[in-house]
């Protein structure tokens, strides 16, 4: 057997090393420096060569906020509160909050099938923890999400509405969002190498997902005959909870949060296990 064969076709990692949480945490703790380096490269490299550089991280969400506010706030007269007490600015802030959460997940889904193709040399030439790329990508996306949420807080203060104390619940709400996105990223980044059609499907699917994830409307407006189906969507629940704590000033619905955390942990572990069990075949798929 040649050295190349040994490198490309190692034995799959045992399931016991993939499904035990402390082993997974220990693995990423050992590779934390690599994850940090690639996350930093992701953040700085996104706008490398542009005149405004990292300022685009602030400009882009502000432009999207303005566009969606005009279209859905004034043209289509959208609202999240049915009693008529919601102002156009309140709607704009709620919409911006919803889009921040959805765009984080959509970015992970759309990029995932291409993720391994962006690093072919690490797959074919060296022994490298390829699972780190997903961690770096999600961490970089989290940086941009935090920037957008900071703009949301600033806009809330600028309008004189004040920031509710319940906004602190955004912190625990980010945990299931990140775990869910990371699990999906591992799953699609691996599957995208074996089924290239996935790369073409993710963009239209995320567009459909946006309209069924309560981004532009509250779940309470969905007809009761279909509402149960919408409530099964974890992204819709995350978005609904983000508006609840940030805009409406209500506490986090802890039973729903616990369920979201459980679902995201399952997706996280399944995505990680699938990636680790299949990554020894990646070199043959490039």
Coordinates of C-alpha atoms in Angstrom, one line a residue:
X1 CA 0.0 0.0 0.0
X2 CA 1.4 3.4 -0.9
X3 CA 1.6 6.4 1.4
X4 CA -1.0 8.1 -0.7
X5 CA -3.5 5.2 -0.2
X6 CA -2.8 5.3 3.5
X7 CA -3.5 9.0 3.7
X8 CA -6.6 8.9 1.6
X9 CA -8.2 5.8 3.1
X10 CA -7.7 5.8 6.9
X11 CA -10.0 3.8 9.1
X12 CA -13.2 5.6 10.1
X13 CA -13.3 7.1 13.6
X14 CA -15.1 4.8 16.1
X15 CA -18.6 5.9 17.0
X16 CA -17.7 6.0 20.7
X17 CA -15.3 8.9 20.0
X18 CA -18.0 10.8 18.1
X19 CA -21.1 10.5 20.3
X20 CA -19.6 11.2 23.7
X21 CA -19.9 14.9 24.4
X22 CA -16.7 15.2 26.5
X23 CA -14.7 13.6 23.8
X24 CA -16.0 16.1 21.3
X25 CA -15.3 19.0 23.6
X26 CA -11.8 17.7 24.3
X27 CA -11.1 17.4 20.6
X28 CA -12.0 21.0 19.9
X29 CA -10.2 22.2 22.9
X30 CA -7.0 20.6 21.6
X31 CA -7.5 22.4 18.3
X32 CA -8.7 25.7 19.6
X33 CA -5.7 27.6 18.3
X34 CA -6.3 26.4 14.8
X35 CA -10.0 27.3 15.0
X36 CA -9.0 30.8 16.2
X37 CA -6.5 31.3 13.4
X38 CA -9.0 30.2 10.7
X39 CA -11.8 32.2 12.2
X40 CA -9.6 35.3 12.2
X41 CA -8.8 34.6 8.6
X42 CA -12.5 34.2 7.7
X43 CA -13.4 37.6 9.3
X44 CA -10.5 39.6 7.8
X45 CA -10.6 37.8 4.5
X46 CA -14.2 38.5 3.7
X47 CA -13.6 42.1 2.7
X48 CA -9.9 41.9 2.0
X49 CA -9.0 44.3 -0.9
X50 CA -12.1 46.4 -0.5
X51 CA -11.7 50.1 0.2
X52 CA -14.0 50.1 3.3
X53 CA -12.8 46.8 4.7
X54 CA -14.6 45.7 7.9
X55 CA -16.9 48.7 7.7
X56 CA -18.9 46.6 5.3
X57 CA -19.9 44.5 8.3
X58 CA -21.8 47.6 9.5
X59 CA -22.9 49.0 6.2
X60 CA -24.4 45.9 4.7
X61 CA -26.9 45.2 7.6
X62 CA -27.9 48.9 7.7
X63 CA -28.7 48.9 4.0
X64 CA -30.7 45.7 4.3
X65 CA -32.6 47.2 7.3
X66 CA -33.5 50.3 5.2
X67 CA -34.6 48.2 2.2
X68 CA -36.8 45.8 4.1
X69 CA -38.3 48.6 6.2
X70 CA -39.4 50.5 3.2
X71 CA -40.7 47.4 1.3
X72 CA -42.5 45.6 4.2
X73 CA -43.1 48.5 6.5
X74 CA -44.5 51.1 4.2
X75 CA -45.4 49.3 0.9
X76 CA -46.9 46.1 2.3
X77 CA -47.8 47.5 5.7
X78 CA -46.3 44.6 7.7
X79 CA -46.7 44.3 11.4
X80 CA -46.0 41.8 14.2
X81 CA -48.5 43.1 16.7
X82 CA -52.2 42.9 15.8
X83 CA -53.6 45.5 18.2
X84 CA -52.4 48.4 16.1
X85 CA -49.9 49.7 18.8
X86 CA -46.8 48.9 16.7
X87 CA -45.1 51.9 15.1
X88 CA -43.2 51.6 11.8
X89 CA -39.9 51.9 13.7
X90 CA -40.9 49.1 16.1
X91 CA -41.7 46.9 13.0
X92 CA -38.3 47.8 11.4
X93 CA -36.4 46.9 14.6
X94 CA -38.4 43.6 14.9
X95 CA -37.7 42.8 11.3
X96 CA -34.0 43.6 11.6
X97 CA -33.9 41.3 14.6
X98 CA -35.6 38.5 12.7
X99 CA -33.3 38.9 9.7
X100 CA -30.2 38.8 11.8
X101 CA -31.1 35.4 13.2
X102 CA -32.3 34.0 9.9
X103 CA -29.3 35.3 7.8
X104 CA -26.9 33.7 10.3
X105 CA -28.5 30.3 9.6
X106 CA -28.9 30.9 5.9
X107 CA -25.3 31.9 5.5
X108 CA -24.2 28.6 7.1
X109 CA -26.5 26.5 4.9
X110 CA -25.6 28.2 1.7
X111 CA -21.9 28.1 2.3
X112 CA -21.7 24.6 3.7
X113 CA -21.7 22.5 0.4
X114 CA -18.7 24.6 -0.9
X115 CA -16.7 24.6 2.4
X116 CA -14.5 21.6 1.7
X117 CA -13.9 22.7 -1.9
X118 CA -12.4 25.9 -0.6
X119 CA -9.6 24.0 1.1
X120 CA -8.6 21.2 -1.3
X121 CA -4.9 21.2 -0.3
X122 CA -5.8 20.4 3.3
X123 CA -7.8 17.4 2.2
X124 CA -5.3 15.8 -0.3
X125 CA -1.9 16.7 1.0
X126 CA -1.8 16.9 4.7
X127 CA -3.3 15.3 7.8
X128 CA -5.5 18.0 9.1
X129 CA -8.6 18.3 11.4
X130 CA -11.0 19.3 8.6
X131 CA -13.9 19.7 11.0
X132 CA -12.2 22.9 12.2
X133 CA -13.3 24.7 9.0
X134 CA -17.0 24.5 9.9
X135 CA -16.2 25.8 13.4
X136 CA -14.2 28.7 12.0
X137 CA -16.9 29.6 9.5
X138 CA -19.7 29.6 12.1
X139 CA -17.5 31.5 14.6
X140 CA -16.8 34.2 11.9
X141 CA -20.5 34.4 11.1
X142 CA -21.2 34.8 14.8
X143 CA -18.9 37.8 14.8
X144 CA -20.9 39.5 12.1
X145 CA -24.1 38.5 13.9
X146 CA -22.9 40.2 17.0
X147 CA -22.1 43.3 15.0
X148 CA -25.6 43.4 13.5
X149 CA -27.2 42.8 17.0
X150 CA -25.0 45.7 18.3
X151 CA -26.5 47.9 15.6
X152 CA -29.9 46.8 16.6
X153 CA -29.3 47.8 20.2
X154 CA -27.9 51.2 19.0
X155 CA -30.9 51.7 16.8
X156 CA -33.3 50.9 19.6
X157 CA -31.6 53.5 21.8
X158 CA -31.6 56.0 19.0
X159 CA -35.3 55.8 18.6
X160 CA -35.8 56.5 22.3
X161 CA -37.6 53.2 23.0
X162 CA -34.9 51.9 25.4
X163 CA -33.4 48.4 25.6
X164 CA -35.4 46.0 27.7
X165 CA -33.6 43.9 30.3
X166 CA -35.0 40.9 28.6
X167 CA -32.5 41.5 25.8
X168 CA -30.0 39.7 27.9
X169 CA -31.9 36.5 27.0
X170 CA -30.4 36.8 23.5
X171 CA -27.2 35.3 25.0
X172 CA -28.7 31.8 25.8
X173 CA -30.7 32.0 22.6
X174 CA -27.5 32.1 20.6
X175 CA -26.5 28.7 21.9
X176 CA -29.1 26.5 20.1
X177 CA -28.7 28.8 17.0
X178 CA -24.9 28.1 16.8
X179 CA -25.2 24.4 17.6
X180 CA -27.9 23.9 15.0
X181 CA -26.0 25.8 12.3
X182 CA -22.8 24.0 13.1
X183 CA -24.4 20.6 12.8
X184 CA -26.1 21.5 9.5
X185 CA -22.7 22.8 8.2
X186 CA -20.9 19.6 9.0
X187 CA -23.7 17.6 7.4
X188 CA -23.9 19.6 4.2
X189 CA -20.2 20.2 3.8
X190 CA -19.7 16.4 3.7
X191 CA -22.8 15.6 1.7
X192 CA -21.9 18.3 -0.8
X193 CA -18.8 16.5 -1.9
X194 CA -20.8 13.3 -2.6
X195 CA -23.9 14.9 -4.1
X196 CA -22.9 18.1 -6.0
X197 CA -26.5 19.0 -6.7
X198 CA -26.8 20.1 -3.1
X199 CA -24.7 23.1 -4.0
X200 CA -27.4 24.3 -6.4
X201 CA -30.3 23.4 -4.0
X202 CA -29.3 25.3 -0.9
X203 CA -30.0 28.8 -2.2
X204 CA -33.6 28.3 -3.4
X205 CA -34.3 26.2 -0.3
X206 CA -33.1 28.9 2.1
X207 CA -35.3 31.4 0.2
X208 CA -38.3 29.1 0.8
X209 CA -37.2 28.7 4.4
X210 CA -37.2 32.4 4.9
X211 CA -40.9 32.7 4.1
X212 CA -41.9 29.8 6.4
X213 CA -39.7 30.8 9.4
X214 CA -41.8 33.7 10.7
X215 CA -39.3 36.3 9.6
X216 CA -41.9 38.8 8.3
X217 CA -44.9 37.7 10.5
X218 CA -45.6 36.2 13.9
X219 CA -46.4 32.6 14.3
X220 CA -49.8 33.6 15.8
X221 CA -50.9 34.8 12.3
X222 CA -50.4 31.4 10.7
X223 CA -53.8 29.6 10.3
X224 CA -54.3 27.2 13.1
X225 CA -54.7 24.2 10.7
X226 CA -51.1 24.8 9.5
X227 CA -49.5 26.4 12.6
X228 CA -48.4 23.1 14.1
X229 CA -46.3 22.5 11.0
X230 CA -44.6 25.9 11.4
X231 CA -43.9 25.4 15.1
X232 CA -41.9 22.3 14.2
X233 CA -39.4 24.6 12.4
X234 CA -36.6 25.3 14.9
X235 CA -35.5 28.4 12.9
X236 CA -39.0 29.9 13.2
X237 CA -39.0 29.2 16.9
X238 CA -35.6 30.9 17.4
X239 CA -36.7 33.9 15.4
X240 CA -40.0 34.2 17.3
X241 CA -38.1 34.0 20.6
X242 CA -35.6 36.6 19.5
X243 CA -38.4 39.1 18.9
X244 CA -40.0 38.2 22.1
X245 CA -37.0 39.0 24.3
X246 CA -35.5 41.9 22.2
X247 CA -38.5 43.8 20.9
X248 CA -41.5 42.8 23.0
X249 CA -39.7 42.9 26.4
X250 CA -40.9 39.4 27.4
X251 CA -38.9 36.7 29.1
X252 CA -37.6 33.7 27.2
X253 CA -40.0 30.8 26.9
X254 CA -37.8 28.4 28.8
X255 CA -39.6 25.2 27.8
X256 CA -39.3 26.1 24.1
X257 CA -35.7 27.1 24.7
X258 CA -35.0 23.7 26.3
X259 CA -36.6 21.9 23.4
X260 CA -34.6 24.0 20.9
X261 CA -31.4 23.2 22.8
X262 CA -32.2 19.5 22.7
X263 CA -33.0 19.5 19.0
X264 CA -29.8 21.5 18.2
X265 CA -27.7 19.1 20.3
X266 CA -29.0 16.2 18.3
X267 CA -28.4 17.9 15.0
X268 CA -24.9 19.0 16.2
X269 CA -23.9 15.4 17.2
X270 CA -25.4 13.8 14.0
X271 CA -23.7 16.3 11.8
X272 CA -20.4 15.9 13.5
X273 CA -20.6 12.1 13.5
X274 CA -21.6 12.0 9.8
X275 CA -18.7 14.4 8.9
X276 CA -16.1 12.5 10.9
X277 CA -17.2 9.1 9.6
X278 CA -17.1 10.2 5.9
X279 CA -14.1 12.6 5.8
X280 CA -11.7 9.8 5.0
X281 CA -13.4 9.6 1.6
X282 CA -13.1 13.3 0.8
X283 CA -9.9 13.1 -1.2
X284 CA -11.6 10.8 -3.7
X285 CA -14.4 13.2 -4.3
X286 CA -12.3 16.3 -5.2

